[in-house]
XYZ file of C-alpha atoms in Angstrom:
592
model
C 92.139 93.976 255.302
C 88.820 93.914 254.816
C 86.640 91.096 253.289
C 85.296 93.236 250.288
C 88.485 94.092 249.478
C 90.594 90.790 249.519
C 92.507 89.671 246.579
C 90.848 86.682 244.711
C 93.686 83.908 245.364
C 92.114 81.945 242.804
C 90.887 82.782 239.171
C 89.739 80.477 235.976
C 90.502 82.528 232.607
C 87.508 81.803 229.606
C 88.754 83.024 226.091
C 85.940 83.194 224.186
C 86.009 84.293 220.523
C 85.066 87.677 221.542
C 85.744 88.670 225.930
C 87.908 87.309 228.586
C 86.051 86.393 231.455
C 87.941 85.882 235.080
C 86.001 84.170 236.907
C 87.346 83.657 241.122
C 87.292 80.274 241.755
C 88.549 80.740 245.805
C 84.915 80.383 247.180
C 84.311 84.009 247.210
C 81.457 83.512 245.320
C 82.195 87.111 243.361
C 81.115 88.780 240.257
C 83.492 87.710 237.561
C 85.668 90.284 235.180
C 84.245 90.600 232.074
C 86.765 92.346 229.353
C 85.906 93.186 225.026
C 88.315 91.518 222.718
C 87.544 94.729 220.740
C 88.436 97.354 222.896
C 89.563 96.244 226.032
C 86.129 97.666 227.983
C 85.419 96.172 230.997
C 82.538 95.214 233.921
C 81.093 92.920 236.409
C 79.000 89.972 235.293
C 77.533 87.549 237.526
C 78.313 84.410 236.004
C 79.937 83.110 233.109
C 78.094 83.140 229.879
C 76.529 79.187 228.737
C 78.708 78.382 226.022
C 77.881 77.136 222.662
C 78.875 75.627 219.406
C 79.759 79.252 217.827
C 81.452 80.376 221.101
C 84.016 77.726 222.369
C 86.065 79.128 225.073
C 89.891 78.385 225.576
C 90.168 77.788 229.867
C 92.892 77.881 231.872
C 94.044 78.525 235.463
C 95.487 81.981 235.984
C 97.217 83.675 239.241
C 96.311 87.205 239.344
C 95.433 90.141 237.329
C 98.755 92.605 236.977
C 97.203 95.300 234.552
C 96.487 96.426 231.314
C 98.185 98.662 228.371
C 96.712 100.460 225.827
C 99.366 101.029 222.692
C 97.727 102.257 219.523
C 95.418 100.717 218.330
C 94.467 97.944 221.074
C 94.799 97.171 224.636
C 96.614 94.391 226.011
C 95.677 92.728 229.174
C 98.531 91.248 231.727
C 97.953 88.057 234.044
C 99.586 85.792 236.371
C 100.040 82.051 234.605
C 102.468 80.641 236.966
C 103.660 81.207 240.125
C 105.518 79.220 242.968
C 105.215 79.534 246.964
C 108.711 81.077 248.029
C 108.487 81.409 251.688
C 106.592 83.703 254.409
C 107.547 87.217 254.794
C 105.912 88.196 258.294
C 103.942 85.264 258.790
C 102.214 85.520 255.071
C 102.549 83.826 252.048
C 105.107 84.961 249.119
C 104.891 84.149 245.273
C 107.201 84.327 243.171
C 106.109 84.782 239.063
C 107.399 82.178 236.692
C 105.451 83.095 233.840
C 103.355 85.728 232.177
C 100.992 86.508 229.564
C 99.596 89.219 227.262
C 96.477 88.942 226.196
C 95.583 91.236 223.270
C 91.936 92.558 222.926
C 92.779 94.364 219.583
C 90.108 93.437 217.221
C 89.766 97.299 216.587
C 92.914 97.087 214.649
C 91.105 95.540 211.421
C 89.993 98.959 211.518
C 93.757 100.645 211.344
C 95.771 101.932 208.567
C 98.241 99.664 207.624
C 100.934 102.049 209.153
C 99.588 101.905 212.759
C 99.257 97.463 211.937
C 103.248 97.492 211.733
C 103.521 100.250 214.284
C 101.285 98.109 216.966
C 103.328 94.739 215.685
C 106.700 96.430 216.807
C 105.105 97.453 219.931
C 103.409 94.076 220.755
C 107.448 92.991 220.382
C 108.064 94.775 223.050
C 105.507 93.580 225.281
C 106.768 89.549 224.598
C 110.061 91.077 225.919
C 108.832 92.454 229.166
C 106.892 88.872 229.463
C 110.474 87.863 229.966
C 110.314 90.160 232.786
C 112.482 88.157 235.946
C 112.398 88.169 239.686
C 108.615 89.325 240.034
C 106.990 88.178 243.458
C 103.568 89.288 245.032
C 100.884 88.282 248.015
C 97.702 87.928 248.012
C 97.118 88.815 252.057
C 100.406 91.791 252.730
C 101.957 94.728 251.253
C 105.224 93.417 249.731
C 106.186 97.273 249.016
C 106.431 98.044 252.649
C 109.488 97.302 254.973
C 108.637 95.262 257.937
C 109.106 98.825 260.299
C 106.611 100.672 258.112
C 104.342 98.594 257.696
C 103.717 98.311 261.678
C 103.630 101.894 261.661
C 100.834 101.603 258.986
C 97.263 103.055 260.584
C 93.867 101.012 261.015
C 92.788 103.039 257.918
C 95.307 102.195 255.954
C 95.792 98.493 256.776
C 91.962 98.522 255.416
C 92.280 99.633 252.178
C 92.927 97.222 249.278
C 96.713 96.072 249.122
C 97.284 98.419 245.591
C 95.979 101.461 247.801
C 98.477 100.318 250.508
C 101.552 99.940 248.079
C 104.537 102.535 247.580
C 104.040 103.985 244.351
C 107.998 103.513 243.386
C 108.465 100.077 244.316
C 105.453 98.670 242.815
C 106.310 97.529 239.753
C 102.734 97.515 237.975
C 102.100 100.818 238.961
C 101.351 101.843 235.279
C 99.554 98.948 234.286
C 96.920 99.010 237.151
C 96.420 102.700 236.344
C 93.885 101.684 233.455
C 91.846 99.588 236.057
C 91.479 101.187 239.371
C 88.471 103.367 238.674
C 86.638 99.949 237.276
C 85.999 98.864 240.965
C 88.169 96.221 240.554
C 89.309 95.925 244.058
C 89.414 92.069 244.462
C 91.062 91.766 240.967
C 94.119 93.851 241.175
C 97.482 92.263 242.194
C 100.668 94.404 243.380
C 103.413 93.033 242.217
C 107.425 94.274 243.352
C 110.625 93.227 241.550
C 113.184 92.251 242.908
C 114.550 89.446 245.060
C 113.323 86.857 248.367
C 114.931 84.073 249.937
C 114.686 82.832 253.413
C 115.950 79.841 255.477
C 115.463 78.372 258.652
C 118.537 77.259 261.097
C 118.358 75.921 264.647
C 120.618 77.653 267.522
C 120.502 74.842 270.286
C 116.667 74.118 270.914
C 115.992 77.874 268.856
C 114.596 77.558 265.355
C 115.836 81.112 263.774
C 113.817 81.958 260.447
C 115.719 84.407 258.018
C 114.482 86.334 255.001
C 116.395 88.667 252.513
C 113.819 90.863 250.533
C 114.962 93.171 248.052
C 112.468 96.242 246.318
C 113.664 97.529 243.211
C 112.465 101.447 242.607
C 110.567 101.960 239.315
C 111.352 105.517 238.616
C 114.570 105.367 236.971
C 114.561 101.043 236.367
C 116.040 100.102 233.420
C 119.709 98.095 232.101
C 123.126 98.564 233.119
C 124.562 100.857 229.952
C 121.001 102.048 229.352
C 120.319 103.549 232.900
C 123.114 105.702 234.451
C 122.943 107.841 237.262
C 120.061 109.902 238.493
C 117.379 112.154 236.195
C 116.466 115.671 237.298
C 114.554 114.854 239.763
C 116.907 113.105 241.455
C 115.496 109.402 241.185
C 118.730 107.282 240.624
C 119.496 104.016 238.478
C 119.537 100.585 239.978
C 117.590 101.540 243.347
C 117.045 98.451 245.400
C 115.863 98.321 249.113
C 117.321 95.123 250.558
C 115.857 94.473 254.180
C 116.997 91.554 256.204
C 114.508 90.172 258.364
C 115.006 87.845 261.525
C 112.101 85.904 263.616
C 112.587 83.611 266.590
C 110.852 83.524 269.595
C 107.878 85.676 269.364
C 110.715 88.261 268.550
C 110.657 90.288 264.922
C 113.494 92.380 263.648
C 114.331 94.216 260.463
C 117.615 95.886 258.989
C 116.939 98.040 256.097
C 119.971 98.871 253.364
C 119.720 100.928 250.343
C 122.098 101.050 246.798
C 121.608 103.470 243.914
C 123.440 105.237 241.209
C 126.025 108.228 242.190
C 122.874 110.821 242.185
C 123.806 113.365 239.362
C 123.422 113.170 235.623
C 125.930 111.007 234.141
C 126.264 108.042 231.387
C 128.418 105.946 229.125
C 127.508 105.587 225.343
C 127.043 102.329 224.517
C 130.039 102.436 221.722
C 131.642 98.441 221.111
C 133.880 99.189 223.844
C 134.607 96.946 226.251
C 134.381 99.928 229.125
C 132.769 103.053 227.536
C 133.928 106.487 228.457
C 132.319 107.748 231.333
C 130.407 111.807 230.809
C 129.038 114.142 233.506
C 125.933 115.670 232.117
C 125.090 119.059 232.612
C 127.710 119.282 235.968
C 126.102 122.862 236.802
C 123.087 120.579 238.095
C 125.068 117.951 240.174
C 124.781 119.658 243.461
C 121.203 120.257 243.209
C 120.166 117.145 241.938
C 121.947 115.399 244.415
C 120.525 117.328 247.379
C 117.156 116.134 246.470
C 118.153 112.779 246.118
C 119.209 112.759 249.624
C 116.371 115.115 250.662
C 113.767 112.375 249.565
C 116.377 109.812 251.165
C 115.834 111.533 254.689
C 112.486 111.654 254.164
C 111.844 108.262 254.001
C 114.756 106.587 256.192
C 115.747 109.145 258.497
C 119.938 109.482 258.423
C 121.700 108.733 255.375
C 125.343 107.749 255.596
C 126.414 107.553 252.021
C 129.576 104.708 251.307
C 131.164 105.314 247.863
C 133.143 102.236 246.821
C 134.419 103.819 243.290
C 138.108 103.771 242.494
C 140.175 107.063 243.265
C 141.637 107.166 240.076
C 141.041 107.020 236.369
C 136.988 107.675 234.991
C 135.878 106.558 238.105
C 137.427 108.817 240.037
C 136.620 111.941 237.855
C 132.951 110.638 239.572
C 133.997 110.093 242.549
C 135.639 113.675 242.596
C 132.153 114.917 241.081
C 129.885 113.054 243.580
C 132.221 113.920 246.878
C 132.221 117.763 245.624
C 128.188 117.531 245.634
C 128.318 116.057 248.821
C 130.189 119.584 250.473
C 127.001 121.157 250.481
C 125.014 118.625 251.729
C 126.584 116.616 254.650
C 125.188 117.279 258.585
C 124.068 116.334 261.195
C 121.711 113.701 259.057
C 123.706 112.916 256.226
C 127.513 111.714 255.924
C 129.449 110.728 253.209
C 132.736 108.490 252.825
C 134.479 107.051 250.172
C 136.287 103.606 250.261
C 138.301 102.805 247.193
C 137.369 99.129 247.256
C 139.851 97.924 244.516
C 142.377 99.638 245.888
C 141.968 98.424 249.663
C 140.739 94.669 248.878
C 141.974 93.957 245.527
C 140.435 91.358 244.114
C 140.776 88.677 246.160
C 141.593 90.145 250.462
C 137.650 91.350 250.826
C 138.279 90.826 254.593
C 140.038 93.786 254.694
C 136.267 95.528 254.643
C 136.973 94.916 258.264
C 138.355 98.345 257.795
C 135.363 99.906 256.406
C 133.299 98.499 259.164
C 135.190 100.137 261.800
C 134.584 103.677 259.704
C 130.805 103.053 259.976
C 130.353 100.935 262.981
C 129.455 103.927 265.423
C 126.537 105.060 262.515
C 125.123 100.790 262.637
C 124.761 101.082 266.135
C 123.416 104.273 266.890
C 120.919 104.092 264.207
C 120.025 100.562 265.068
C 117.502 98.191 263.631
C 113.426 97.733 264.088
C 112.934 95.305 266.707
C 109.422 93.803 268.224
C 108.718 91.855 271.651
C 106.393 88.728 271.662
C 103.476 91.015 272.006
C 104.158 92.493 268.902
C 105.329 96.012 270.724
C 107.946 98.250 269.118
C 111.264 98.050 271.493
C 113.626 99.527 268.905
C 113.346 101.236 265.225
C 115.477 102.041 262.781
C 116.771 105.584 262.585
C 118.785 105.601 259.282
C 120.272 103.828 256.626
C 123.239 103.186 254.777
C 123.457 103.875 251.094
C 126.013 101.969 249.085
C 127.168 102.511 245.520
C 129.754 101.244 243.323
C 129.512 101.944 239.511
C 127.385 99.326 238.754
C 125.670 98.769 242.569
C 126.332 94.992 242.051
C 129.231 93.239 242.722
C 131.109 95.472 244.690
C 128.265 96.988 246.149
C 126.535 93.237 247.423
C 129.777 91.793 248.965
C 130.003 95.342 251.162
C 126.048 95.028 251.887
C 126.574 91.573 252.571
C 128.819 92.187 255.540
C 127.074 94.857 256.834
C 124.144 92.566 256.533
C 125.885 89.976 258.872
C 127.246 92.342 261.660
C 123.585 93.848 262.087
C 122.370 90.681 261.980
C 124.734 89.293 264.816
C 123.793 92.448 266.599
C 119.988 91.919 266.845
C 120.723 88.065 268.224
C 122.966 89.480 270.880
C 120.437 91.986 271.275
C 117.279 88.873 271.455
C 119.592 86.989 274.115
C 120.266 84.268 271.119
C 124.679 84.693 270.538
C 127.076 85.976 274.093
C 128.559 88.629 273.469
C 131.680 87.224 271.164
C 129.620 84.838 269.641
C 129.067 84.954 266.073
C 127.272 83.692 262.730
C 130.331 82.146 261.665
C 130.922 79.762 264.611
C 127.944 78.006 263.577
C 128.708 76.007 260.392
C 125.280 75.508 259.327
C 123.854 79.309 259.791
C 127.282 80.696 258.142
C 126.656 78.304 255.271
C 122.916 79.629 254.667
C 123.824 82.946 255.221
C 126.431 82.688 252.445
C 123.931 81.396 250.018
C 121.003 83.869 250.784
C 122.971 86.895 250.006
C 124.993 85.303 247.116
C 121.459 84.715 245.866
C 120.260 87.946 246.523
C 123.052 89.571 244.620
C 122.420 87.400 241.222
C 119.056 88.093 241.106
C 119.691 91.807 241.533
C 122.506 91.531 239.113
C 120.654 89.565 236.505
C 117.924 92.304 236.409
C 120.416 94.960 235.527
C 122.832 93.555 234.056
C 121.415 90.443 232.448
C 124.096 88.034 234.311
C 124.839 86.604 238.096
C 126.851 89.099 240.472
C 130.695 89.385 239.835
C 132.799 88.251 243.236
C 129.782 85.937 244.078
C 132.527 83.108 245.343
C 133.373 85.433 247.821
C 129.759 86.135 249.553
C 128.637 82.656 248.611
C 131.783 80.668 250.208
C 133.666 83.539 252.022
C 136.991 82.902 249.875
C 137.851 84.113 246.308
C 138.450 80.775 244.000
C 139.747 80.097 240.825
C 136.555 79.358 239.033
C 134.776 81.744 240.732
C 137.598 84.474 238.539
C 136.764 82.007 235.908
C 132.752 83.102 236.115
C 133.648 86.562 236.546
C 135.419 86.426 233.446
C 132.653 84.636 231.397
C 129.774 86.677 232.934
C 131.815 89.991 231.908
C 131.407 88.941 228.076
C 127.945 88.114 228.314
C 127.703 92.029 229.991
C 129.752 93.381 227.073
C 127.440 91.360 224.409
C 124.136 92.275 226.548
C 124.733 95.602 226.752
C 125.650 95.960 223.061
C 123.450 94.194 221.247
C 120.505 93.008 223.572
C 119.811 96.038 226.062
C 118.328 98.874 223.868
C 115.357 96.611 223.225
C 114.934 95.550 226.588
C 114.813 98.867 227.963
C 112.302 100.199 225.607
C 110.231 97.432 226.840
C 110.683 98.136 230.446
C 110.031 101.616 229.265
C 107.000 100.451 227.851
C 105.618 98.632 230.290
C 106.144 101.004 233.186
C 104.916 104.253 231.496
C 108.244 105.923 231.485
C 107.199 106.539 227.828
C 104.170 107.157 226.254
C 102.884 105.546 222.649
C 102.944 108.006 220.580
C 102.732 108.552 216.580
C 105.564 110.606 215.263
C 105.841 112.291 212.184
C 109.976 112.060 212.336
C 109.527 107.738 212.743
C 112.593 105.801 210.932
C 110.892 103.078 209.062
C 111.025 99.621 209.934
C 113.864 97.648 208.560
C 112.881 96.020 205.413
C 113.576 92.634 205.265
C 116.780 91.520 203.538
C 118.508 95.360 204.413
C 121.334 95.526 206.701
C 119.645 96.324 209.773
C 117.068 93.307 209.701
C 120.063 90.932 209.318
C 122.491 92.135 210.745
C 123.963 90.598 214.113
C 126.610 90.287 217.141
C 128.416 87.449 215.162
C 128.124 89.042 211.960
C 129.285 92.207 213.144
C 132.438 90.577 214.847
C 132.937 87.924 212.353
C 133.358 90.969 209.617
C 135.299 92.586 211.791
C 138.074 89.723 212.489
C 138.365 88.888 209.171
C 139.019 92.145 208.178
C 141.432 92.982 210.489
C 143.296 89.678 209.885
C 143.351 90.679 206.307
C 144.998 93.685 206.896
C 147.184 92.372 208.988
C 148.639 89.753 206.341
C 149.293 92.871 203.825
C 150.958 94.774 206.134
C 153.067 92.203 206.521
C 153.389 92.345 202.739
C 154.333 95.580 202.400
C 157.477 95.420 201.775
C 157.180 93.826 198.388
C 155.018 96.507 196.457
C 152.447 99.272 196.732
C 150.176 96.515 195.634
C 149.731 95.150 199.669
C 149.732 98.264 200.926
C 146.135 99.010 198.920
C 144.638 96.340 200.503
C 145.818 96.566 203.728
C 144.147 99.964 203.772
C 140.870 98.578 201.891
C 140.671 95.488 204.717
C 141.582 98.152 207.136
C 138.803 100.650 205.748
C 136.335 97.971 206.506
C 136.943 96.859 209.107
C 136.330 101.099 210.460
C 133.615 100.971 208.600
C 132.075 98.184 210.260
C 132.604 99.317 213.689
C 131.636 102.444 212.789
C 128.421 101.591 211.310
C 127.592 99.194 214.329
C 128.511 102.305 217.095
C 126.473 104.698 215.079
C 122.987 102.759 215.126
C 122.849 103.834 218.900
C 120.753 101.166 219.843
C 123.275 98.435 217.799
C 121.160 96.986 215.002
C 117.695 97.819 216.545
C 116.803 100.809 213.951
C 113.166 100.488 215.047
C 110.914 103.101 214.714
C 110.805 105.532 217.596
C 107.085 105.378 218.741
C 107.287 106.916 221.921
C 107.430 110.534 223.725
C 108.493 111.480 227.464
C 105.529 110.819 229.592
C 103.832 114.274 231.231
């Protein structure tokens, strides 16, 4: 990458009363970003203005510059506070972001009806959620969005261009945000950022130090939480999309395996509803098949052969999708693209995983055929990767990581064989240490995708992280499915209008059919999780005591109905403020 176009790896914020100023503090010896508190304007200065008694600036040490949004009335600037070095990927260093923050420059609003002041205040909400965004991670020197295989197959004029001009538009998470900036010039300024996961270690094989690293992209077009974010839209962009590629380096050698999981790719959902599993709906079925043949159009596209492993259950609501997903699948299966299902509870239960050794042997002749990227010490291409495998479950978590997990290790034991490193019948688990790490990177790898969807760590995580189902691990599963059922019920709406927010999914928009904003003291505004359910309990337990009651007089059987009555009421009113207890006013419109 060129000089003129190098991120800053170094910038000093100034807040003065009335403009940001950036100002690169890596020796570059650059202009510095000058921004309006007003309106959010920006330019180029050459140095920072003298400061004086009337203009005291606020300074601090920020990161990176991740983009702007304009709501509104004001514009709201995004930046890099803190960060941590993770590891290397390819030889180049990886942050990971532990904190950011919005800076507003809204002065205009002074200037706004009082309708558009609460209107911007419920919006500026939003924005502290997606602060709270987790498992963000950028460079400053390589293109985090690429695979390792695609990025060597990158041209000279590509590799020149500024690292947001190199990026893949659905993995780059600040897509939206750097929209507002990129015809400023602002070249040196601009950060790419990706969610979703990176961990690497190092283990020694005899005198061979072998360096691993587990990267995971998560697609922006559909991105969003577990109840919120079902299936695939029309255009055949699915929920929870994540890339995972497993890199290996050791001895001058380089080699990549790339894996993909996504959402069953036609329209369906479950209404969030108090349930603890919501009924599962096909939407508009007629479109199935053709929404599902462009999600694997744009698959082949990009990877080459897609085999397609469905891990669903054969019976019950998930297998009325499993039944919907294998019919669309008639029309499209070839030479290119295959498709088998694997009824994972039924096979493994919840505790005999090994038995994916059955599964393996399905797909083993696909692995090997389509192989894995591989370059010499010279840094020449010996091998690429020819497909992919694409696993689902209903979630793409728990089931979905332990099955990428192993698939993960058997490619991985491959490409050693393949580098001269393992004999022929040697493998990662005759080496204590390496099986140990290995373990931990994926278990890893599957929280942090989990906790991004679903707000908790991975269900079955004992199993990757210590090859064994144990006691407490059923004990965390347990726990961690509450805090799914409370997340998705009463924390999820908001946070996916933020992430809808903040990744232009929807537009701000004023609308003359807006609910008002909960006044304070009503229902809504105070109403709660633990209200809800303590209202509920009692109820019911007060029912419950006059039926037993009965018996002695019409009396009991009143109030058995009354407690009863509530406590239908209750639920009811909870399950029909579709978003539970967020009546907020709708502010938004599909973006064009």
């Amino acid at each position: 990458m060129e000089g003129r176009h190098k991120l800053h790896s170094g910038l000093r914020l100034w807040e003065f009363p009335d403009q940001y100023v950036i100002e690169p503090t890596d020796g570059s010896a650059a202009s510095c970003l000058d921004i309006s508190r007003l309106d959010g304007s920006m330019k180029l200065i050459d140095q920072v203005a003298e400061c004086n008694s009337l203009r005291v600036p606020k300074i601090r040490s920020i990161f990176g510059v991740v983009g702007m949004l304009k709501l509104l009335a004001g514009s709201y600037l995004v930046v890099v506070t803190e960060s941590e070095s993770v590891g290397s990927f390819l030889g180049h260093p990886i942050f990971k972001i532990n904190s950011l923050k919005v800076l507003p420059c809204d002065h205009s609003l002074k200037n706004s009806s009082e309708e558009q002041k609460k209107m911007e205040t419920d919006l500026t909400r939003l924005l502290s959620v997606a602060q709270s965004t987790t498992g963000l991670y950028f460079s400053y020197e390589i293109n985090l969005t690429l695979s390792a295989q695609r990025l060597h197959d990158l041209g000279d004029e590509s590799k020149s261009l500024p690292l947001w001009r190199q990026a893949e538009p659905r993995f780059l998470w600040n897509n939206y945000m750097l929209e507002l900036l990129i015809d400023t010039k602002l070249d040196q300024f601009l950060l790419p950022v990706i969610q979703g996961s990176f961990h690497s270690f190092q283990t020694a094989i005899g005198r061979d130090i072998v360096d691993i690293t587990l990267i995971a992209r998560r697609c922006t077009r559909r991105n969003g939480t577990r109840m919120w974010r079902r299936g695939a839209d029309s255009d055949g962009y699915v929920a929870n999309f994540v890339e995972t590629e497993q890199i290996v380096r050791m001895n001058g050698y380089t080699s990549s395996f790339v894996q993909v999981r996504g959402s069953m790719p036609f329209m369906w959902e479950q209404i969030v509803d108090l349930t603890y599993k919501p009924k599962f709906e096909i939407a508009q079925p007629e479109e199935a098949a053709r929404i599902a043949e462009r999600h694997f159009l744009d698959l082949r596209k990009k990877y080459g052969s897609v085999l397609a492993v469905d891990l669903v259950n054969k019976h019950g609501g998930e297998g009325r999708l499993s039944e919907k997903f294998a019919g669309c699948m008639q029309h499209i299966t070839g030479d290119d693209v295959r498709y088998l299902h694997f009824d994972f509870h039924h096979i493994c239960g919840h505790i005999h995983f090994e038995r994916l050794a059955i599964l393996y042997d399905q797909i083993e002749g696909f692995l090997e055929k389509n192989g894995y990227f591989l370059l010499n010490e010279k840094g020449e291409k010996m091998k690429e990767q020819l497909g992919i495998v694409r696993t689902n479950c209903i979630d793409c978590l728990d089931r979905t990581n332990v099955t990428q997990s192993m698939i993960g290790r058997k490619m991985l034991e491959l490409q050693l064989k393949r580098i001269g490193v393992f004999g022929a019948e040697e493998a990662i688990s005759s080496h204590l240490n390496f099986d140990e790490c290995y373990k931990i990177l994926w278990a890893n790898h599957g929280d942090d995708i989990s906790i991004q969807y679903s707000g908790t760590p991975a269900l079955k995580g004992d199993f990757v992280r210590y090859g064994k189902r144990t006691v407490q691990g059923v004990l965390k599963d347990g726990w961690n499915a509450l805090a799914r059922y409370y997340l998705n019920n009463f924390a999820d709406g908001t946070k996916q209008d933020a992430i809808d927010l903040v990744q232009g999914h929807y537009i701000v928009a004023v609308s003359r059919d807006m609910t008002s904003v909960p006044r304070k003291g009503s229902l809504e505004a105070i109403a709660s999780f633990p209200v809800a359910l303590t209202v509920v309990l009692i109820s019911f337990w007060f029912a419950t005591m006059s039926v037993k009651q009965v018996g002695s007089g019409y009396k009991h059987l009143f109030f058995s109905l009354v407690w009863a009555g509530i406590s239908v009421a209750v639920a009811a009113l909870v399950r029909a403020n579709g978003r539970i207890f967020c009546n907020r006013p709708r502010l938004h419109k599909p973006r064009s």
